[in-house]
Amino acid sequence: MQFDYSIPVIVAGGGAAGAVAALAARDAGADVLLIEQDAVPFGTTSMSQGMLCAAGTAAQKRLGIHDDGDILYADIMAKTRARTDPVLARAIADGAGPTLDWLVEQHGLPYELDVRFKAAFGHSRLRVHGWPGRSGNDTLMYLHRRLEETGVDVIHQARLVEIADDGAGGVAGILVERPDGSREAIGCDSLILATGGFASNRDMVRTHIPDAGDAHYHGHEGSDGLGIRLGAALGADLADMGAYQGYGMLTDPQGVTLPPGFILEGGFLVNQHGDRFIDETDDISAVVHPVLAQPDGRAWVVFDQRIEQACAHIPESVQLRELNAARAADSVSDLALRIGADPARLAACLDDIHRAKAAGRPDSQGRRWTDPAPEAAFRALRLRGAIYHTQGGLRTDGRGRVLAVSGQPLRNLFACGGAARSVSGPSCWGYLPAMGICAAVTLGRLAGAEAARLVIANQPT
């Protein structure tokens, strides 16, 4: 391939992982080009709450919360039943805190510890960080502003279509395509793939995640697995391709993600008949399957005015309130009528909860109640299950280097974000809350720094 021009480090993909990788490479002294397929960066990050988990952060220390990489690593291994790569898990557990502090202190991102996101769903400490009243789109816009301020070149509407190998176990450059069909060949010394996962590619999902092959997808259409496929064509190994984040609380028909705080503050799920069917606090991701198994693949979340107010600061809650989405009622029987459930069965659910709470024991679904159960004025929202993003991809080491099937690193190819295998184990049940962006930015920073180090080390003196 003849190159039109060359640049030391190319990052393919402008989501959180790619933007952070580019910032890290630039901070390390490399010249960087980031290519982004959309006219305006969007991707999986923009459809999220923008939250990430991290241990040992300055924000935690200010509040006297004892947490560190060892504790987060133990939580990752426990949640995944030790069925994730321990090297990668260690790198992310140890690197997440320094990465978040670097984003705050070096690049001005206003992340704070969200003390309202309780230690739950596998986290043993308060460690979920976010922006009050902001979303993943705000995070992405801020990161791209920093790219401009730090001198990273960004080309929008440039889709990666081919990777040129150098004939020696590495990458020579890439071919990108513009909306008008024109193409540019760009050489590089290091390539970082941050092109997203494959959740929008129905064929890949059915191949690798057959139990979610027909599930509704709630995510960016650009997550089509292209970077994963191109990396595999170069001899890269793939890992945990069956891993993904599912979620059982996508409001229907509004298509707004219900924040987990509605459950953590005391909400519960029932099916169309008014029966509970799961401990809602057990797993944030794997709950997708019990929801899909209900009549019509739908469920209802029951909460109250107190819970609604406790979650009022979350952007998705604001959206739902503006849409007047919740069905309200002043009694259990009225709520049952409003959602088409059996009043006696819905009342029995609440009775079971109250008896369990009073006795200090788990309820019939195994849930332990520390918060008040919903009471009048009741609210309910209809939900469906969906796949949000995949967690399997190119196998990397703890520095973001893509590994060949042999286990050896491909010389100058790196991956992060949805293109790379994460630390969620082989399925949906190993996902920790806020681990998606945590793994994306942590591995992004590691990959960016390593890509720059390689380039600088090979420069002529």
CSV table of C-alpha atoms in Angstrom, one decimal:
chain,number,residue,atom,x,y,z
A,1,MET,CA,0.0,0.0,0.0
A,2,GLN,CA,1.3,3.4,-1.0
A,3,PHE,CA,0.7,6.0,1.7
A,4,ASP,CA,-0.5,9.5,1.1
A,5,TYR,CA,1.2,10.6,4.3
A,6,SER,CA,2.3,9.1,7.6
A,7,ILE,CA,2.0,10.0,11.3
A,8,PRO,CA,3.6,8.3,14.3
A,9,VAL,CA,0.5,7.2,16.2
A,10,ILE,CA,-3.0,6.6,14.7
A,11,VAL,CA,-6.0,6.0,16.9
A,12,ALA,CA,-9.1,4.6,15.1
A,13,GLY,CA,-12.2,5.5,17.0
A,14,GLY,CA,-13.2,8.6,18.8
A,15,GLY,CA,-15.2,7.3,21.8
A,16,ALA,CA,-13.9,7.5,25.3
A,17,ALA,CA,-11.3,4.8,24.8
A,18,GLY,CA,-9.9,6.3,21.7
A,19,ALA,CA,-9.9,9.9,23.0
A,20,VAL,CA,-8.2,8.9,26.2
A,21,ALA,CA,-5.6,6.8,24.2
A,22,ALA,CA,-4.9,9.8,22.0
A,23,LEU,CA,-4.5,12.1,25.0
A,24,ALA,CA,-2.2,9.6,26.7
A,25,ALA,CA,0.0,9.2,23.6
A,26,ARG,CA,0.1,13.0,23.1
A,27,ASP,CA,1.0,13.5,26.8
A,28,ALA,CA,3.9,11.1,26.3
A,29,GLY,CA,5.3,13.2,23.5
A,30,ALA,CA,4.0,11.5,20.3
A,31,ASP,CA,2.3,13.1,17.3
A,32,VAL,CA,-1.2,11.6,17.1
A,33,LEU,CA,-4.0,11.4,14.5
A,34,LEU,CA,-7.4,10.2,15.6
A,35,ILE,CA,-9.9,9.1,12.9
A,36,GLU,CA,-13.6,9.1,13.7
A,37,GLN,CA,-16.3,7.6,11.5
A,38,ASP,CA,-19.1,10.0,12.6
A,39,ALA,CA,-19.5,13.7,11.8
A,40,VAL,CA,-19.9,14.3,15.5
A,41,PRO,CA,-18.4,11.8,18.0
A,42,PHE,CA,-21.1,9.7,19.5
A,43,GLY,CA,-20.7,6.0,20.0
A,44,THR,CA,-21.4,3.8,23.0
A,45,THR,CA,-20.0,6.4,25.4
A,46,SER,CA,-22.6,9.0,24.4
A,47,MET,CA,-25.4,6.6,25.1
A,48,SER,CA,-24.2,5.9,28.6
A,49,GLN,CA,-24.4,7.7,31.9
A,50,GLY,CA,-20.6,8.4,31.5
A,51,MET,CA,-19.9,6.8,34.9
A,52,LEU,CA,-16.8,4.8,35.7
A,53,CYS,CA,-15.6,2.8,38.6
A,54,ALA,CA,-12.1,3.3,40.0
A,55,ALA,CA,-10.3,2.5,43.2
A,56,GLY,CA,-8.0,4.6,45.4
A,57,THR,CA,-8.9,7.9,43.8
A,58,ALA,CA,-8.3,11.3,45.3
A,59,ALA,CA,-12.1,11.7,45.6
A,60,GLN,CA,-12.4,8.5,47.7
A,61,LYS,CA,-9.5,9.5,49.9
A,62,ARG,CA,-11.1,12.9,50.6
A,63,LEU,CA,-14.2,11.1,51.9
A,64,GLY,CA,-12.2,8.6,54.0
A,65,ILE,CA,-13.1,5.6,51.8
A,66,HIS,CA,-10.5,2.9,52.0
A,67,ASP,CA,-10.2,1.3,48.5
A,68,ASP,CA,-7.4,0.3,46.3
A,69,GLY,CA,-6.4,-1.9,43.3
A,70,ASP,CA,-6.2,-5.0,45.4
A,71,ILE,CA,-9.8,-4.6,46.6
A,72,LEU,CA,-11.1,-3.8,43.1
A,73,TYR,CA,-9.1,-6.7,41.7
A,74,ALA,CA,-10.7,-9.1,44.2
A,75,ASP,CA,-14.2,-7.8,43.3
A,76,ILE,CA,-13.5,-8.3,39.6
A,77,MET,CA,-12.3,-11.9,40.2
A,78,ALA,CA,-15.3,-12.6,42.4
A,79,LYS,CA,-17.8,-11.2,40.0
A,80,THR,CA,-16.3,-13.1,37.1
A,81,ARG,CA,-15.9,-16.3,39.1
A,82,ALA,CA,-12.2,-16.0,38.3
A,83,ARG,CA,-13.0,-16.6,34.6
A,84,THR,CA,-11.3,-13.5,33.3
A,85,ASP,CA,-7.7,-12.7,32.5
A,86,PRO,CA,-5.9,-12.0,35.8
A,87,VAL,CA,-3.2,-10.0,34.1
A,88,LEU,CA,-5.7,-7.7,32.4
A,89,ALA,CA,-7.8,-7.5,35.6
A,90,ARG,CA,-4.8,-6.5,37.6
A,91,ALA,CA,-3.8,-3.8,35.1
A,92,ILE,CA,-7.3,-2.3,35.1
A,93,ALA,CA,-7.8,-2.6,38.8
A,94,ASP,CA,-4.5,-0.9,39.5
A,95,GLY,CA,-4.7,1.6,36.7
A,96,ALA,CA,-8.3,2.8,37.0
A,97,GLY,CA,-7.7,5.1,40.0
A,98,PRO,CA,-4.6,6.8,38.6
A,99,THR,CA,-6.4,7.1,35.2
A,100,LEU,CA,-9.3,8.9,36.7
A,101,ASP,CA,-7.1,11.2,38.8
A,102,TRP,CA,-5.1,12.0,35.6
A,103,LEU,CA,-8.3,12.9,33.8
A,104,VAL,CA,-9.3,15.2,36.6
A,105,GLU,CA,-6.0,16.7,37.5
A,106,GLN,CA,-4.3,16.9,34.0
A,107,HIS,CA,-7.3,17.3,31.8
A,108,GLY,CA,-9.9,19.0,33.9
A,109,LEU,CA,-12.7,16.5,33.7
A,110,PRO,CA,-15.0,17.2,36.6
A,111,TYR,CA,-15.5,13.7,37.8
A,112,GLU,CA,-16.7,13.2,41.4
A,113,LEU,CA,-17.4,10.2,43.5
A,114,ASP,CA,-21.1,9.4,43.3
A,115,VAL,CA,-21.9,8.7,46.9
A,116,ARG,CA,-25.5,7.9,46.0
A,117,PHE,CA,-24.4,4.9,43.9
A,118,LYS,CA,-24.2,2.4,46.6
A,119,ALA,CA,-21.7,-0.4,46.9
A,120,ALA,CA,-23.7,-3.1,45.1
A,121,PHE,CA,-24.0,-5.5,42.2
A,122,GLY,CA,-20.5,-6.8,42.9
A,123,HIS,CA,-18.7,-3.6,44.2
A,124,SER,CA,-17.7,-3.8,47.8
A,125,ARG,CA,-16.8,-0.1,48.0
A,126,LEU,CA,-18.3,3.2,47.0
A,127,ARG,CA,-16.2,3.7,43.8
A,128,VAL,CA,-18.5,4.8,41.0
A,129,HIS,CA,-17.6,8.2,39.7
A,130,GLY,CA,-19.5,10.6,37.5
A,131,TRP,CA,-20.6,14.1,36.8
A,132,PRO,CA,-23.6,15.4,38.7
A,133,GLY,CA,-26.4,15.9,36.2
A,134,ARG,CA,-24.3,15.0,33.2
A,135,SER,CA,-24.1,12.1,30.8
A,136,GLY,CA,-21.7,10.2,28.6
A,137,ASN,CA,-22.2,12.6,25.8
A,138,ASP,CA,-20.8,15.4,28.1
A,139,THR,CA,-17.8,13.2,28.9
A,140,LEU,CA,-17.1,12.7,25.2
A,141,MET,CA,-17.5,16.3,24.2
A,142,TYR,CA,-15.1,17.3,27.0
A,143,LEU,CA,-12.5,14.8,25.9
A,144,HIS,CA,-12.7,16.0,22.3
A,145,ARG,CA,-12.2,19.6,23.5
A,146,ARG,CA,-9.1,18.4,25.2
A,147,LEU,CA,-7.9,16.7,22.0
A,148,GLU,CA,-8.1,20.0,20.2
A,149,GLU,CA,-6.4,21.9,23.1
A,150,THR,CA,-3.5,19.4,23.3
A,151,GLY,CA,-2.8,19.3,19.6
A,152,VAL,CA,-4.2,16.0,18.6
A,153,ASP,CA,-5.3,16.0,14.9
A,154,VAL,CA,-8.8,14.6,14.4
A,155,ILE,CA,-10.4,13.6,11.1
A,156,HIS,CA,-14.2,13.1,11.2
A,157,GLN,CA,-16.2,11.1,8.8
A,158,ALA,CA,-13.2,8.8,8.1
A,159,ARG,CA,-14.1,5.1,8.4
A,160,LEU,CA,-11.3,2.5,8.8
A,161,VAL,CA,-11.7,-0.1,6.0
A,162,GLU,CA,-8.3,-1.8,5.9
A,163,ILE,CA,-5.1,-2.3,7.9
A,164,ALA,CA,-1.8,-2.8,6.0
A,165,ASP,CA,0.6,-5.2,7.6
A,166,ASP,CA,4.3,-4.5,7.4
A,167,GLY,CA,5.3,-8.1,6.6
A,168,ALA,CA,7.1,-8.5,9.9
A,169,GLY,CA,4.3,-9.1,12.4
A,170,GLY,CA,3.2,-5.5,12.7
A,171,VAL,CA,1.2,-2.7,11.1
A,172,ALA,CA,2.4,-0.3,8.4
A,173,GLY,CA,-0.7,1.9,8.1
A,174,ILE,CA,-4.4,2.1,7.4
A,175,LEU,CA,-6.9,2.8,4.6
A,176,VAL,CA,-9.8,5.1,5.4
A,177,GLU,CA,-12.9,5.9,3.4
A,178,ARG,CA,-14.8,9.2,3.3
A,179,PRO,CA,-18.6,9.6,2.8
A,180,ASP,CA,-18.1,10.5,-0.9
A,181,GLY,CA,-16.3,7.2,-1.4
A,182,SER,CA,-12.8,8.7,-1.7
A,183,ARG,CA,-10.0,6.9,0.2
A,184,GLU,CA,-6.8,7.9,1.9
A,185,ALA,CA,-3.9,5.6,2.8
A,186,ILE,CA,-2.1,6.8,6.0
A,187,GLY,CA,1.1,5.2,7.3
A,188,CYS,CA,1.9,4.9,11.0
A,189,ASP,CA,4.4,3.5,13.5
A,190,SER,CA,1.7,2.5,16.0
A,191,LEU,CA,-2.0,1.8,15.6
A,192,ILE,CA,-4.6,1.8,18.4
A,193,LEU,CA,-7.9,0.2,17.6
A,194,ALA,CA,-10.7,1.8,19.5
A,195,THR,CA,-13.5,1.1,17.0
A,196,GLY,CA,-16.1,-0.3,19.4
A,197,GLY,CA,-17.6,-3.8,19.9
A,198,PHE,CA,-19.9,-5.8,17.7
A,199,ALA,CA,-23.3,-5.5,19.3
A,200,SER,CA,-24.9,-4.0,16.2
A,201,ASN,CA,-23.6,-6.8,14.0
A,202,ARG,CA,-26.5,-9.3,14.3
A,203,ASP,CA,-24.5,-12.1,12.6
A,204,MET,CA,-21.6,-11.7,15.0
A,205,VAL,CA,-23.9,-11.6,18.0
A,206,ARG,CA,-25.8,-14.7,16.9
A,207,THR,CA,-22.4,-16.5,16.3
A,208,HIS,CA,-20.8,-15.5,19.6
A,209,ILE,CA,-23.7,-14.7,21.9
A,210,PRO,CA,-26.5,-17.0,20.8
A,211,ASP,CA,-28.5,-16.5,24.0
A,212,ALA,CA,-28.9,-12.8,23.1
A,213,GLY,CA,-29.0,-13.3,19.3
A,214,ASP,CA,-32.5,-11.9,19.0
A,215,ALA,CA,-32.4,-9.5,21.9
A,216,HIS,CA,-33.2,-5.8,21.4
A,217,TYR,CA,-30.0,-3.8,20.9
A,218,HIS,CA,-29.7,-0.5,22.6
A,219,GLY,CA,-26.5,1.1,21.4
A,220,HIS,CA,-24.6,2.8,18.6
A,221,GLU,CA,-24.9,1.3,15.1
A,222,GLY,CA,-21.2,1.8,14.5
A,223,SER,CA,-20.4,-1.0,16.9
A,224,ASP,CA,-20.2,-3.5,14.1
A,225,GLY,CA,-17.1,-5.4,15.0
A,226,LEU,CA,-14.9,-4.1,12.1
A,227,GLY,CA,-11.8,-3.4,14.2
A,228,ILE,CA,-12.1,-6.9,15.8
A,229,ARG,CA,-12.4,-8.5,12.4
A,230,LEU,CA,-9.5,-6.5,10.9
A,231,GLY,CA,-7.3,-7.4,13.9
A,232,ALA,CA,-8.2,-11.1,13.6
A,233,ALA,CA,-7.2,-11.0,9.9
A,234,LEU,CA,-3.7,-9.9,11.0
A,235,GLY,CA,-3.5,-12.9,13.3
A,236,ALA,CA,-4.8,-11.4,16.5
A,237,ASP,CA,-6.4,-13.7,19.1
A,238,LEU,CA,-9.9,-13.1,20.3
A,239,ALA,CA,-11.1,-13.7,23.8
A,240,ASP,CA,-14.4,-13.8,25.8
A,241,MET,CA,-16.5,-13.2,22.7
A,242,GLY,CA,-19.6,-14.3,24.6
A,243,ALA,CA,-19.3,-11.5,27.1
A,244,TYR,CA,-21.6,-8.6,27.1
A,245,GLN,CA,-23.5,-6.1,29.2
A,246,GLY,CA,-27.2,-6.8,29.1
A,247,TYR,CA,-29.7,-4.7,31.0
A,248,GLY,CA,-33.3,-5.5,31.9
A,249,MET,CA,-34.4,-2.0,32.5
A,250,LEU,CA,-34.8,-0.2,29.2
A,251,THR,CA,-38.1,1.7,29.4
A,252,ASP,CA,-40.7,0.7,26.9
A,253,PRO,CA,-41.7,2.4,24.7
A,254,GLN,CA,-39.6,5.4,25.6
A,255,GLY,CA,-36.3,3.7,25.1
A,256,VAL,CA,-34.7,5.5,28.1
A,257,THR,CA,-32.4,3.5,30.3
A,258,LEU,CA,-33.8,3.4,33.8
A,259,PRO,CA,-30.9,4.2,36.3
A,260,PRO,CA,-30.0,1.4,38.7
A,261,GLY,CA,-30.7,3.8,41.6
A,262,PHE,CA,-34.4,3.0,41.2
A,263,ILE,CA,-33.6,-0.5,42.4
A,264,LEU,CA,-30.9,0.4,44.9
A,265,GLU,CA,-33.3,2.8,46.6
A,266,GLY,CA,-36.0,0.2,46.9
A,267,GLY,CA,-37.7,-0.5,43.6
A,268,PHE,CA,-38.6,-4.0,42.5
A,269,LEU,CA,-39.7,-5.8,39.3
A,270,VAL,CA,-42.9,-7.6,38.5
A,271,ASN,CA,-44.2,-9.3,35.4
A,272,GLN,CA,-47.5,-8.6,33.6
A,273,HIS,CA,-49.3,-10.8,36.2
A,274,GLY,CA,-48.0,-8.8,39.1
A,275,ASP,CA,-45.5,-11.5,40.3
A,276,ARG,CA,-41.9,-10.9,41.2
A,277,PHE,CA,-39.4,-13.2,39.5
A,278,ILE,CA,-35.8,-12.2,40.6
A,279,ASP,CA,-33.7,-10.6,43.3
A,280,GLU,CA,-33.2,-7.3,41.5
A,281,THR,CA,-30.0,-6.5,43.4
A,282,ASP,CA,-28.2,-9.7,42.5
A,283,ASP,CA,-26.8,-8.7,39.1
A,284,ILE,CA,-27.0,-5.6,37.0
A,285,SER,CA,-26.4,-7.2,33.7
A,286,ALA,CA,-27.6,-10.8,33.8
A,287,VAL,CA,-31.1,-9.6,34.9
A,288,VAL,CA,-31.7,-9.2,31.1
A,289,HIS,CA,-32.5,-12.9,30.7
A,290,PRO,CA,-35.2,-13.2,33.4
A,291,VAL,CA,-36.9,-10.1,32.0
A,292,LEU,CA,-36.8,-11.5,28.5
A,293,ALA,CA,-38.3,-14.8,29.8
A,294,GLN,CA,-41.4,-13.0,31.1
A,295,PRO,CA,-44.7,-12.8,29.1
A,296,ASP,CA,-44.1,-10.7,26.1
A,297,GLY,CA,-40.5,-10.2,27.2
A,298,ARG,CA,-41.6,-7.2,29.4
A,299,ALA,CA,-41.6,-6.3,33.1
A,300,TRP,CA,-42.7,-3.4,35.3
A,301,VAL,CA,-40.5,-1.6,37.8
A,302,VAL,CA,-42.5,-0.6,40.9
A,303,PHE,CA,-41.3,2.4,42.9
A,304,ASP,CA,-42.6,5.4,44.7
A,305,GLN,CA,-42.3,9.2,45.0
A,306,ARG,CA,-39.5,8.9,47.5
A,307,ILE,CA,-37.4,6.8,45.1
A,308,GLU,CA,-38.3,9.1,42.2
A,309,GLN,CA,-37.0,12.0,44.1
A,310,ALA,CA,-33.8,10.2,45.2
A,311,CYS,CA,-32.9,9.7,41.6
A,312,ALA,CA,-34.1,13.1,40.3
A,313,HIS,CA,-30.6,14.3,39.7
A,314,ILE,CA,-29.9,11.7,37.0
A,315,PRO,CA,-30.4,12.8,33.4
A,316,GLU,CA,-32.4,9.8,32.4
A,317,SER,CA,-34.7,10.4,35.3
A,318,VAL,CA,-35.2,14.0,34.1
A,319,GLN,CA,-36.1,12.6,30.6
A,320,LEU,CA,-38.6,10.2,32.0
A,321,ARG,CA,-40.2,12.9,34.1
A,322,GLU,CA,-40.4,15.3,31.2
A,323,LEU,CA,-42.1,12.5,29.1
A,324,ASN,CA,-44.6,11.9,32.0
A,325,ALA,CA,-43.6,8.2,31.4
A,326,ALA,CA,-44.5,6.7,34.8
A,327,ARG,CA,-47.9,5.4,35.7
A,328,ALA,CA,-49.0,6.7,39.1
A,329,ALA,CA,-51.5,5.4,41.6
A,330,ASP,CA,-52.4,6.0,45.3
A,331,SER,CA,-53.0,2.4,46.2
A,332,VAL,CA,-51.7,-1.1,45.2
A,333,SER,CA,-55.0,-2.0,43.7
A,334,ASP,CA,-55.1,1.1,41.6
A,335,LEU,CA,-51.5,0.6,40.4
A,336,ALA,CA,-52.3,-3.0,39.4
A,337,LEU,CA,-55.2,-1.8,37.3
A,338,ARG,CA,-53.0,0.8,35.7
A,339,ILE,CA,-50.4,-1.7,34.6
A,340,GLY,CA,-52.9,-4.5,33.9
A,341,ALA,CA,-51.7,-6.8,36.7
A,342,ASP,CA,-53.6,-8.9,39.2
A,343,PRO,CA,-54.2,-6.7,42.3
A,344,ALA,CA,-54.0,-9.6,44.7
A,345,ARG,CA,-50.7,-10.9,43.3
A,346,LEU,CA,-49.1,-7.4,43.3
A,347,ALA,CA,-50.3,-6.9,46.9
A,348,ALA,CA,-48.8,-10.3,47.8
A,349,CYS,CA,-45.4,-9.1,46.5
A,350,LEU,CA,-45.5,-6.1,48.8
A,351,ASP,CA,-46.7,-8.2,51.8
A,352,ASP,CA,-43.8,-10.6,51.2
A,353,ILE,CA,-41.3,-7.7,51.1
A,354,HIS,CA,-42.7,-6.1,54.3
A,355,ARG,CA,-42.7,-9.5,56.2
A,356,ALA,CA,-39.1,-10.2,55.2
A,357,LYS,CA,-37.9,-6.7,56.1
A,358,ALA,CA,-39.6,-6.9,59.5
A,359,ALA,CA,-38.1,-10.3,60.2
A,360,GLY,CA,-34.7,-9.3,59.0
A,361,ARG,CA,-34.5,-12.1,56.5
A,362,PRO,CA,-34.4,-12.4,52.7
A,363,ASP,CA,-37.7,-12.2,50.9
A,364,SER,CA,-39.0,-15.0,48.7
A,365,GLN,CA,-36.7,-14.0,45.9
A,366,GLY,CA,-33.6,-13.9,48.1
A,367,ARG,CA,-33.4,-10.1,48.4
A,368,ARG,CA,-32.4,-8.5,51.7
A,369,TRP,CA,-34.2,-5.2,52.3
A,370,THR,CA,-32.3,-2.3,53.9
A,371,ASP,CA,-34.2,0.5,52.3
A,372,PRO,CA,-38.0,1.1,52.6
A,373,ALA,CA,-40.2,-0.7,50.2
A,374,PRO,CA,-42.3,1.4,47.9
A,375,GLU,CA,-45.5,2.9,49.3
A,376,ALA,CA,-48.2,5.3,48.1
A,377,ALA,CA,-47.8,7.3,46.0
A,378,PHE,CA,-46.8,4.4,43.7
A,379,ARG,CA,-45.1,4.7,40.3
A,380,ALA,CA,-44.5,2.1,37.6
A,381,LEU,CA,-42.6,2.0,34.3
A,382,ARG,CA,-42.7,-0.7,31.7
A,383,LEU,CA,-39.4,-2.3,30.8
A,384,ARG,CA,-37.8,-4.5,28.3
A,385,GLY,CA,-34.4,-6.3,28.2
A,386,ALA,CA,-31.7,-5.4,25.8
A,387,ILE,CA,-28.0,-5.9,24.9
A,388,TYR,CA,-26.1,-2.7,25.4
A,389,HIS,CA,-22.5,-3.5,24.4
A,390,THR,CA,-20.2,-6.5,24.0
A,391,GLN,CA,-17.3,-7.1,26.3
A,392,GLY,CA,-15.3,-9.6,24.2
A,393,GLY,CA,-12.8,-8.7,21.5
A,394,LEU,CA,-9.1,-8.6,20.7
A,395,ARG,CA,-7.0,-10.2,23.4
A,396,THR,CA,-4.5,-7.7,24.8
A,397,ASP,CA,-1.9,-7.7,27.6
A,398,GLY,CA,-1.8,-5.3,30.5
A,399,ARG,CA,-0.3,-2.6,28.3
A,400,GLY,CA,-2.9,-2.7,25.6
A,401,ARG,CA,-0.8,-4.6,23.2
A,402,VAL,CA,-2.8,-6.9,20.9
A,403,LEU,CA,-1.7,-10.5,21.3
A,404,ALA,CA,-1.4,-13.0,18.4
A,405,VAL,CA,-2.9,-16.5,18.7
A,406,SER,CA,0.6,-17.6,19.7
A,407,GLY,CA,0.4,-15.3,22.8
A,408,GLN,CA,3.1,-13.0,21.5
A,409,PRO,CA,2.3,-9.3,21.0
A,410,LEU,CA,1.8,-8.0,17.5
A,411,ARG,CA,4.6,-5.5,17.2
A,412,ASN,CA,2.8,-2.2,17.0
A,413,LEU,CA,-0.9,-2.9,17.3
A,414,PHE,CA,-2.9,-1.9,20.3
A,415,ALA,CA,-6.6,-2.1,21.3
A,416,CYS,CA,-8.9,-0.6,23.9
A,417,GLY,CA,-12.6,0.0,24.5
A,418,GLY,CA,-15.1,-2.3,22.8
A,419,ALA,CA,-12.6,-3.5,20.3
A,420,ALA,CA,-10.6,-5.2,23.1
A,421,ARG,CA,-11.5,-8.0,25.5
A,422,SER,CA,-12.6,-6.6,28.9
A,423,VAL,CA,-12.7,-8.1,32.3
A,424,SER,CA,-16.3,-9.3,32.5
A,425,GLY,CA,-15.7,-13.1,32.1
A,426,PRO,CA,-17.3,-15.2,29.4
A,427,SER,CA,-20.9,-14.1,29.5
A,428,CYS,CA,-23.2,-11.3,30.9
A,429,TRP,CA,-23.1,-12.2,34.6
A,430,GLY,CA,-19.5,-11.0,35.2
A,431,TYR,CA,-20.2,-7.3,34.4
A,432,LEU,CA,-19.6,-4.8,37.2
A,433,PRO,CA,-21.4,-1.5,37.2
A,434,ALA,CA,-19.5,1.3,35.4
A,435,MET,CA,-16.8,-1.2,34.3
A,436,GLY,CA,-17.4,-0.5,30.6
A,437,ILE,CA,-16.0,3.1,30.6
A,438,CYS,CA,-13.5,2.1,33.4
A,439,ALA,CA,-11.9,-0.6,31.3
A,440,ALA,CA,-12.2,1.6,28.1
A,441,VAL,CA,-10.3,4.6,29.5
A,442,THR,CA,-7.9,2.7,31.7
A,443,LEU,CA,-6.7,0.4,28.9
A,444,GLY,CA,-6.9,3.4,26.5
A,445,ARG,CA,-4.4,5.3,28.7
A,446,LEU,CA,-2.2,2.3,29.0
A,447,ALA,CA,-2.3,1.6,25.2
A,448,GLY,CA,-1.7,5.3,24.3
A,449,ALA,CA,1.3,5.5,26.6
A,450,GLU,CA,2.8,2.3,25.3
A,451,ALA,CA,2.2,3.2,21.6
A,452,ALA,CA,4.0,6.5,22.2
A,453,ARG,CA,6.8,4.8,24.0
A,454,LEU,CA,7.4,2.4,21.1
A,455,VAL,CA,7.4,5.3,18.6
A,456,ILE,CA,9.8,7.4,20.6
A,457,ALA,CA,12.1,4.5,21.4
A,458,ASN,CA,12.4,3.8,17.7
A,459,GLN,CA,13.1,7.3,16.6
A,460,PRO,CA,16.6,7.9,15.2
A,461,THR,CA,18.9,9.7,17.7
